[in-house]
Amino acid sequence: MCIRDRYGDLCNALMAGVPVLESHNNLVFNEVLRALTSPKDNSRARDDVLFGDYGAANWIVQYVDGPEIPEAMRVSYRLPELSKQIGLAEIMQAKYSDMLTQPINGFDVTVEFSIDNPPEAPEDLALRVALLGRTAAGAALYHHFTKLQETGGKMDPAAPIMVQSRPGENYWIIPLTDKVVVAYALSFLDEESQVIARLCIDRGIVNIEKFAQSAPLMAWSEGPPAEISGDENAVSDNAVGWSIATYFPQHVAPNKLDNTVTQALNWRNILSYHVKAAKLFTTSRMRHRVDFFQKVLDRAVPKKAAGRNTKTSLAAVGVAGKLLGKMRAGAAGEN
């Protein structure tokens, strides 16, 4: 059975109900909330905590000592090439002006806030801090979406901008007169992941009728959009293809802007999630089959061979033993 046949039905099932990844980092949210709701003593202090995130991003959560007990918390975020994004300083000032501070060494943005006097709803502050990564990573998107919304779809066309989404992979923001195009160059290292990704995209882009009136226009292309087709950075040896979303002013209205940025950023992560889920599910099924055949073969061993070791007994089964060996080799290949 070829890879495409093996994963086709599974990708159909996965893409029938595409999950939306949370826009905030849950680990950071829980750590901040714990600090805000803990008793005001030394027991709330912890060592520095480092978290990983999508796209080779990192967070670090630190407690800042006061005269007697820790009285503030510092949260920092870094992402490869983040400092090169247009609009980073502006969006940080707009969203975090009351807690923004000088970034610590090795990180791109840092916020610091008091944990001694938490607000009435500490969950709101914890969520706001946990959204720091989404806000920073989406700086270029915020910049162009805001401009599209403010001009009412009458922008001056600008040169396409390349933004690194993860090491070795980029997406492009193409500002046009009445819309903004976001094009992802999708790359996967192994052939199996490439096939699964292509199947998931086929199923996902086909099943969009329900949201056709309100969602951005989605398209799938073998090559890059015409605006960047001549750029050498738009070529990848491991590319599956291009996922292209077109946003109009109605998609970036003030009450939709944050959600639109989240969806634009998370699309690649959602696809990666489905690729891993499909491979994990199939590997699990294969291991289950191997275990089942192991039990069948154990029952098929003649009683007179009961005194011999397991390897010799299975070899006595002949053809069945060879079948088990092939099944095990297939399961190992799925890892």
Coordinates of N, CA, C and O in Angstrom, one line a residue, residues 53-200:
D53 N 8.4 26.6 22.3 CA 7.2 26.9 21.6 C 7.4 26.6 20.2 O 8.5 26.3 19.7
Y54 N 6.3 26.7 19.4 CA 6.4 26.4 17.9 C 7.4 27.3 17.3 O 7.7 28.5 17.7
G55 N 8.0 26.8 16.2 CA 8.9 27.7 15.4 C 10.3 27.9 16.1 O 10.9 29.0 15.8
A56 N 10.7 27.1 17.0 CA 12.0 27.2 17.7 C 12.0 28.5 18.6 O 13.0 29.1 18.9
A57 N 10.8 28.8 19.1 CA 10.7 30.0 20.0 C 11.0 29.5 21.4 O 10.8 28.3 21.7
N58 N 11.3 30.4 22.3 CA 11.6 30.1 23.7 C 11.0 31.2 24.6 O 11.0 32.4 24.2
W59 N 10.6 30.8 25.7 CA 10.1 31.7 26.8 C 11.0 31.5 28.0 O 11.5 30.4 28.2
I60 N 11.2 32.5 28.8 CA 11.8 32.4 30.1 C 11.0 33.2 31.1 O 10.6 34.4 30.9
V61 N 10.6 32.6 32.2 CA 9.8 33.2 33.3 C 10.7 33.3 34.5 O 11.3 32.3 35.0
Q62 N 10.9 34.5 35.0 CA 11.8 34.8 36.2 C 11.1 35.6 37.3 O 10.2 36.4 37.0
Y63 N 11.5 35.3 38.5 CA 11.0 36.1 39.6 C 12.0 37.2 39.9 O 13.2 36.9 39.9
V64 N 11.5 38.4 40.2 CA 12.4 39.5 40.6 C 12.3 39.7 42.1 O 11.2 40.0 42.6
D65 N 13.5 39.6 42.8 CA 13.5 39.8 44.2 C 13.2 41.2 44.6 O 13.7 42.2 44.0
G66 N 12.5 41.3 45.8 CA 12.3 42.6 46.4 C 13.1 42.6 47.7 O 14.0 41.8 47.9
P67 N 12.9 43.6 48.6 CA 13.7 43.7 49.8 C 13.6 42.4 50.7 O 14.6 42.0 51.3
E68 N 12.4 41.8 50.7 CA 12.2 40.6 51.5 C 11.8 39.3 50.7 O 12.3 38.3 50.9
I69 N 10.8 39.5 49.8 CA 10.3 38.4 49.0 C 10.2 38.8 47.6 O 10.2 40.0 47.3
P70 N 10.1 37.9 46.7 CA 9.9 38.2 45.3 C 8.6 39.0 45.1 O 7.6 38.6 45.6
E71 N 8.7 40.2 44.4 CA 7.6 41.1 44.3 C 7.2 41.3 42.9 O 6.2 42.0 42.6
A72 N 7.9 40.8 41.9 CA 7.6 41.1 40.5 C 8.0 39.8 39.7 O 8.8 38.9 40.1
M73 N 7.5 39.7 38.5 CA 7.8 38.6 37.6 C 8.2 39.2 36.2 O 7.7 40.2 35.8
R74 N 9.2 38.6 35.6 CA 9.7 39.0 34.3 C 9.5 37.9 33.3 O 9.9 36.7 33.6
V75 N 8.9 38.2 32.2 CA 8.6 37.1 31.2 C 9.3 37.6 29.9 O 9.0 38.8 29.4
S76 N 10.1 36.8 29.3 CA 10.8 37.2 28.0 C 10.5 36.1 26.9 O 10.3 35.0 27.2
Y77 N 10.6 36.6 25.7 CA 10.3 35.8 24.5 C 11.3 36.0 23.4 O 11.8 37.2 23.2
R78 N 11.7 34.9 22.8 CA 12.6 35.1 21.6 C 12.1 34.1 20.5 O 11.6 33.1 20.7
L79 N 12.4 34.6 19.3 CA 12.1 33.8 18.1 C 13.1 34.1 17.0 O 13.5 35.3 16.9
P80 N 13.6 33.2 16.3 CA 14.7 33.4 15.3 C 14.2 34.5 14.3 O 13.1 34.5 13.8
E81 N 15.0 35.5 14.1 CA 14.8 36.6 13.1 C 13.7 37.5 13.6 O 13.2 38.4 12.8
L82 N 13.2 37.4 14.8 CA 12.1 38.3 15.2 C 12.5 39.8 15.2 O 11.7 40.6 14.9
S83 N 13.7 40.1 15.6 CA 14.1 41.5 15.6 C 14.1 42.2 14.3 O 14.1 43.4 14.2
K84 N 14.1 41.4 13.2 CA 14.0 42.0 11.9 C 12.6 42.3 11.4 O 12.5 42.9 10.3
Q85 N 11.6 41.9 12.1 CA 10.2 42.1 11.7 C 9.9 43.5 11.7 O 10.1 44.2 12.7
I86 N 9.2 44.0 10.7 CA 8.7 45.4 10.7 C 7.5 45.5 11.6 O 6.7 44.6 11.8
G87 N 7.5 46.6 12.4 CA 6.3 46.9 13.3 C 6.4 46.3 14.6 O 5.5 46.4 15.4
L88 N 7.6 45.6 15.0 CA 7.7 45.0 16.3 C 7.6 46.0 17.4 O 6.9 45.8 18.4
A89 N 8.4 47.1 17.3 CA 8.4 48.1 18.4 C 7.0 48.7 18.5 O 6.5 49.0 19.7
E90 N 6.3 49.0 17.4 CA 5.0 49.6 17.5 C 4.0 48.8 18.2 O 3.2 49.2 19.0
I91 N 3.9 47.5 17.8 CA 2.9 46.6 18.4 C 3.2 46.3 19.9 O 2.3 46.2 20.7
M92 N 4.5 46.3 20.2 CA 4.8 46.1 21.6 C 4.4 47.3 22.5 O 3.9 47.1 23.6
Q93 N 4.6 48.4 21.9 CA 4.2 49.7 22.6 C 2.7 49.8 22.7 O 2.2 50.2 23.8
A94 N 2.0 49.4 21.7 CA 0.6 49.5 21.7 C -0.1 48.5 22.7 O -1.1 48.8 23.3
K95 N 0.5 47.3 22.8 CA -0.1 46.3 23.6 C 0.4 46.2 25.0 O -0.3 45.7 25.9
Y96 N 1.7 46.5 25.2 CA 2.3 46.3 26.5 C 3.1 47.5 27.0 O 4.1 47.3 27.8
S97 N 2.7 48.7 26.7 CA 3.4 49.9 27.2 C 3.5 50.0 28.7 O 4.5 50.5 29.2
D98 N 2.6 49.5 29.4 CA 2.6 49.6 30.9 C 3.5 48.6 31.6 O 3.8 48.7 32.8
M99 N 4.0 47.6 30.8 CA 4.9 46.6 31.5 C 6.1 46.3 30.6 O 7.0 45.5 31.0
L100 N 6.3 46.9 29.5 CA 7.4 46.7 28.6 C 8.7 47.2 29.3 O 8.8 48.3 29.8
T101 N 9.8 46.4 29.2 CA 11.1 46.8 29.7 C 12.2 46.3 28.8 O 11.9 45.7 27.8
Q102 N 13.4 46.7 29.1 CA 14.5 46.3 28.3 C 14.7 44.8 28.2 O 14.7 44.1 29.2
P103 N 14.8 44.3 27.0 CA 14.9 42.8 26.8 C 16.2 42.3 27.5 O 17.2 42.9 27.5
I104 N 16.0 41.1 28.2 CA 17.2 40.5 28.8 C 18.1 40.0 27.7 O 17.7 39.8 26.6
N105 N 19.3 39.7 28.1 CA 20.3 39.2 27.1 C 19.8 37.9 26.4 O 19.4 36.9 27.1
G106 N 19.8 37.9 25.1 CA 19.5 36.7 24.4 C 18.0 36.6 24.0 O 17.6 35.6 23.3
F107 N 17.2 37.6 24.4 CA 15.8 37.5 24.1 C 15.4 38.8 23.4 O 16.1 39.8 23.4
D108 N 14.2 38.7 22.7 CA 13.8 39.8 21.9 C 12.9 40.8 22.6 O 13.0 42.0 22.3
V109 N 12.0 40.3 23.4 CA 11.1 41.2 24.1 C 10.9 40.7 25.6 O 11.0 39.5 25.8
T110 N 10.7 41.7 26.5 CA 10.6 41.3 27.9 C 9.5 42.2 28.5 O 9.5 43.4 28.2
V111 N 8.7 41.6 29.3 CA 7.7 42.4 30.1 C 7.9 42.1 31.6 O 8.4 41.0 31.9
E112 N 7.7 43.1 32.4 CA 7.8 42.9 33.9 C 6.6 43.5 34.6 O 6.2 44.6 34.2
F113 N 6.1 42.9 35.6 CA 4.9 43.3 36.3 C 4.9 42.9 37.7 O 5.6 41.9 38.1
S114 N 4.2 43.6 38.5 CA 4.1 43.3 40.0 C 3.2 42.1 40.2 O 2.1 42.0 39.6
I115 N 3.6 41.2 41.1 CA 2.7 40.1 41.5 C 2.2 40.3 43.0 O 1.5 39.5 43.5
D116 N 2.6 41.4 43.6 CA 2.1 41.7 44.9 C 0.7 42.2 45.0 O 0.0 42.0 45.9
N117 N 0.3 43.0 43.9 CA -1.0 43.5 43.9 C -1.7 43.1 42.6 O -1.9 43.9 41.7
P118 N -2.2 41.8 42.6 CA -2.8 41.3 41.3 C -4.1 42.0 41.1 O -4.8 42.5 42.0
P119 N -4.6 42.1 39.9 CA -5.9 42.7 39.6 C -7.0 41.8 40.1 O -6.8 40.6 40.5
E120 N -8.2 42.3 40.0 CA -9.4 41.5 40.5 C -9.6 40.2 39.7 O -10.0 39.2 40.2
A121 N -9.2 40.3 38.4 CA -9.3 39.1 37.6 C -7.9 38.7 37.1 O -7.4 39.1 36.1
P122 N -7.1 38.0 38.0 CA -5.7 37.6 37.6 C -5.6 36.8 36.3 O -4.6 36.9 35.7
E123 N -6.7 36.1 36.0 CA -6.7 35.3 34.7 C -6.5 36.2 33.5 O -5.8 35.9 32.5
D124 N -7.0 37.4 33.6 CA -6.9 38.4 32.4 C -5.5 38.8 32.3 O -5.0 38.9 31.1
L125 N -4.8 39.1 33.4 CA -3.4 39.5 33.3 C -2.5 38.3 32.8 O -1.6 38.5 32.0
A126 N -2.8 37.1 33.3 CA -2.0 36.0 32.9 C -2.2 35.7 31.5 O -1.2 35.4 30.8
L127 N -3.4 35.8 31.0 CA -3.7 35.6 29.5 C -3.0 36.7 28.7 O -2.4 36.3 27.6
R128 N -3.0 37.9 29.1 CA -2.3 39.0 28.4 C -0.8 38.7 28.3 O -0.2 38.9 27.2
V129 N -0.2 38.3 29.3 CA 1.2 38.0 29.3 C 1.5 36.7 28.4 O 2.4 36.7 27.6
A130 N 0.6 35.7 28.5 CA 0.8 34.5 27.7 C 0.6 34.7 26.2 O 1.0 33.9 25.4
L131 N 0.0 35.9 25.9 CA -0.2 36.2 24.5 C 1.0 37.0 23.9 O 1.0 37.4 22.7
L132 N 2.0 37.2 24.7 CA 3.2 38.0 24.3 C 3.8 37.4 23.0 O 4.2 38.1 22.1
G133 N 3.9 36.1 23.0 CA 4.5 35.4 21.8 C 3.7 35.6 20.6 O 4.3 35.9 19.5
R134 N 2.4 35.5 20.6 CA 1.6 35.7 19.5 C 1.7 37.1 19.0 O 1.8 37.3 17.7
T135 N 1.7 38.0 19.9 CA 1.7 39.5 19.5 C 3.1 39.8 18.8 O 3.1 40.5 17.8
A136 N 4.2 39.3 19.5 CA 5.5 39.6 18.9 C 5.7 38.9 17.6 O 6.2 39.5 16.6
A137 N 5.4 37.6 17.5 CA 5.6 36.9 16.3 C 4.7 37.4 15.1 O 5.1 37.3 13.9
G138 N 3.6 38.0 15.4 CA 2.7 38.5 14.4 C 2.9 40.0 14.1 O 2.0 40.6 13.6
A139 N 4.0 40.6 14.5 CA 4.2 42.0 14.4 C 4.1 42.5 12.9 O 3.4 43.5 12.7
A140 N 4.7 41.8 12.0 CA 4.6 42.2 10.6 C 3.1 42.1 10.1 O 2.7 42.9 9.3
L141 N 2.4 41.0 10.5 CA 1.0 40.9 10.1 C 0.2 42.0 10.7 O -0.7 42.6 10.0
Y142 N 0.4 42.3 12.0 CA -0.4 43.4 12.6 C -0.1 44.7 11.8 O -1.1 45.5 11.6
H143 N 1.1 45.0 11.4 CA 1.5 46.2 10.7 C 0.7 46.3 9.4 O 0.1 47.4 9.2
H144 N 0.7 45.3 8.6 CA 0.0 45.4 7.3 C -1.5 45.2 7.4 O -2.2 45.9 6.6
F145 N -2.0 44.4 8.3 CA -3.4 44.3 8.5 C -4.0 45.6 9.0 O -5.1 46.0 8.6
T146 N -3.3 46.2 9.9 CA -3.8 47.5 10.4 C -3.8 48.6 9.3 O -4.8 49.4 9.2
K147 N -2.8 48.6 8.5 CA -2.8 49.5 7.4 C -3.9 49.3 6.4 O -4.5 50.2 5.9
L148 N -4.2 48.0 6.1 CA -5.3 47.6 5.2 C -6.6 48.1 5.8 O -7.5 48.7 5.1
Q149 N -6.8 48.0 7.1 CA -8.1 48.3 7.8 C -8.2 49.9 7.8 O -9.3 50.4 7.5
E150 N -7.1 50.6 8.1 CA -7.2 52.0 8.2 C -7.4 52.7 6.9 O -8.1 53.8 6.8
T151 N -6.9 52.2 5.8 CA -7.1 52.8 4.5 C -8.4 52.3 3.8 O -8.7 52.8 2.7
G152 N -9.1 51.4 4.4 CA -10.3 50.9 3.8 C -10.1 50.2 2.5 O -11.0 50.2 1.6
G153 N -9.0 49.5 2.4 CA -8.7 48.8 1.1 C -8.2 49.7 0.0 O -8.4 49.4 -1.2
K154 N -7.5 50.8 0.4 CA -7.0 51.7 -0.7 C -5.5 51.9 -0.4 O -5.1 53.1 -0.3
M155 N -4.8 50.9 -0.1 CA -3.3 51.0 0.2 C -2.5 51.3 -1.0 O -2.9 51.0 -2.2
D156 N -1.3 51.8 -0.8 CA -0.3 51.9 -1.8 C 0.4 50.6 -1.9 O 0.9 50.1 -0.8
P157 N 0.4 49.9 -3.0 CA 1.1 48.6 -3.0 C 2.6 48.7 -2.6 O 3.2 49.7 -2.9
A158 N 3.0 47.7 -1.9 CA 4.4 47.7 -1.4 C 5.1 46.4 -1.8 O 4.5 45.5 -2.2
A159 N 6.4 46.4 -1.6 CA 7.2 45.3 -1.9 C 6.9 44.1 -1.0 O 6.6 44.3 0.2
P160 N 6.8 42.9 -1.5 CA 6.6 41.7 -0.6 C 7.6 41.6 0.5 O 8.8 42.0 0.3
I161 N 7.2 41.1 1.6 CA 8.1 41.0 2.8 C 8.2 39.5 3.2 O 7.2 38.8 3.3
M162 N 9.4 39.0 3.4 CA 9.7 37.7 3.8 C 9.8 37.6 5.3 O 10.6 38.4 5.9
V163 N 9.1 36.7 5.9 CA 9.2 36.6 7.4 C 9.5 35.1 7.7 O 8.9 34.2 7.2
Q164 N 10.5 34.9 8.6 CA 10.9 33.5 8.9 C 9.9 33.0 9.9 O 9.7 33.5 11.0
S165 N 9.2 31.9 9.6 CA 8.2 31.3 10.5 C 8.9 30.2 11.4 O 8.4 30.0 12.5
R166 N 9.9 29.6 10.9 CA 10.7 28.6 11.7 C 12.0 28.4 10.9 O 12.1 28.8 9.8
P167 N 13.0 27.8 11.6 CA 14.3 27.7 10.9 C 14.1 26.9 9.5 O 13.6 25.8 9.5
G168 N 14.6 27.6 8.5 CA 14.5 27.0 7.1 C 13.2 27.1 6.4 O 13.0 26.5 5.4
E169 N 12.3 27.8 7.0 CA 11.0 28.0 6.4 C 10.5 29.4 6.6 O 10.6 30.0 7.7
N170 N 9.8 30.0 5.5 CA 9.4 31.4 5.6 C 8.0 31.5 5.1 O 7.4 30.6 4.4
Y171 N 7.4 32.6 5.4 CA 6.1 33.0 4.8 C 6.3 34.4 4.2 O 7.1 35.2 4.7
W172 N 5.4 34.8 3.3 CA 5.5 36.1 2.6 C 4.3 36.9 2.9 O 3.2 36.4 2.8
I173 N 4.5 38.2 3.1 CA 3.3 39.1 3.2 C 3.4 40.0 2.0 O 4.4 40.7 1.8
I174 N 2.3 40.0 1.2 CA 2.3 40.7 -0.1 C 1.2 41.8 0.0 O 0.0 41.4 -0.2
P175 N 1.5 43.0 0.3 CA 0.5 44.1 0.4 C 0.1 44.6 -1.0 O 1.0 45.1 -1.8
L176 N -1.1 44.5 -1.3 CA -1.7 45.0 -2.6 C -2.6 46.1 -2.3 O -2.8 46.5 -1.2
T177 N -3.3 46.7 -3.3 CA -4.1 47.8 -3.1 C -5.3 47.6 -2.2 O -5.5 48.4 -1.2
D178 N -6.0 46.5 -2.4 CA -7.2 46.3 -1.6 C -7.2 45.0 -0.8 O -8.2 44.6 -0.3
K179 N -6.0 44.4 -0.7 CA -5.9 43.2 0.1 C -4.5 42.9 0.5 O -3.5 43.6 0.0
V180 N -4.3 42.0 1.4 CA -3.0 41.5 1.8 C -3.0 40.0 1.6 O -3.9 39.3 2.1
V181 N -2.0 39.5 0.9 CA -1.8 38.1 0.6 C -0.7 37.6 1.6 O 0.3 38.1 1.7
V182 N -1.1 36.5 2.2 CA -0.1 35.8 3.1 C 0.2 34.4 2.5 O -0.7 33.6 2.4
A183 N 1.4 34.2 2.0 CA 1.7 32.9 1.3 C 2.8 32.1 2.1 O 3.9 32.7 2.4
Y184 N 2.4 30.9 2.5 CA 3.4 30.1 3.2 C 4.0 29.1 2.3 O 3.4 28.4 1.5
A185 N 5.4 29.1 2.3 CA 6.1 28.0 1.6 C 6.3 26.9 2.6 O 7.0 26.9 3.6
L186 N 5.6 25.8 2.3 CA 5.5 24.7 3.2 C 6.6 23.6 2.9 O 6.6 23.1 1.8
S187 N 7.4 23.4 3.9 CA 8.6 22.5 3.7 C 8.5 21.4 4.7 O 8.3 21.7 5.9
F188 N 8.8 20.1 4.3 CA 8.9 19.0 5.3 C 10.1 18.2 4.8 O 10.3 18.0 3.6
L189 N 10.8 17.7 5.8 CA 12.1 17.0 5.5 C 12.0 15.7 4.9 O 12.7 15.3 3.9
D190 N 11.0 14.9 5.3 CA 10.9 13.5 4.8 C 9.7 13.4 3.9 O 8.7 14.1 4.0
E191 N 9.8 12.4 3.0 CA 8.8 12.2 1.9 C 7.4 11.9 2.5 O 6.4 12.3 2.0
E192 N 7.4 11.1 3.6 CA 6.1 10.7 4.2 C 5.4 11.9 4.7 O 4.2 12.1 4.5
S193 N 6.1 12.8 5.4 CA 5.5 14.0 5.9 C 5.0 14.9 4.8 O 3.9 15.6 4.9
Q194 N 5.7 15.0 3.7 CA 5.3 15.7 2.5 C 4.0 15.2 1.9 O 3.1 16.0 1.6
V195 N 3.8 13.9 1.8 CA 2.6 13.3 1.3 C 1.4 13.6 2.2 O 0.4 14.0 1.8
I196 N 1.6 13.4 3.5 CA 0.5 13.7 4.5 C 0.1 15.1 4.5 O -1.1 15.4 4.5
A197 N 1.1 16.0 4.4 CA 0.8 17.5 4.4 C 0.0 17.8 3.1 O -1.0 18.6 3.2
R198 N 0.4 17.2 2.0 CA -0.4 17.5 0.8 C -1.8 17.0 0.9 O -2.8 17.7 0.4
L199 N -2.0 15.8 1.4 CA -3.3 15.3 1.6 C -4.2 16.1 2.5 O -5.4 16.4 2.2
C200 N -3.6 16.6 3.6 CA -4.3 17.4 4.6 C -4.7 18.7 4.0 O -5.9 19.2 4.2

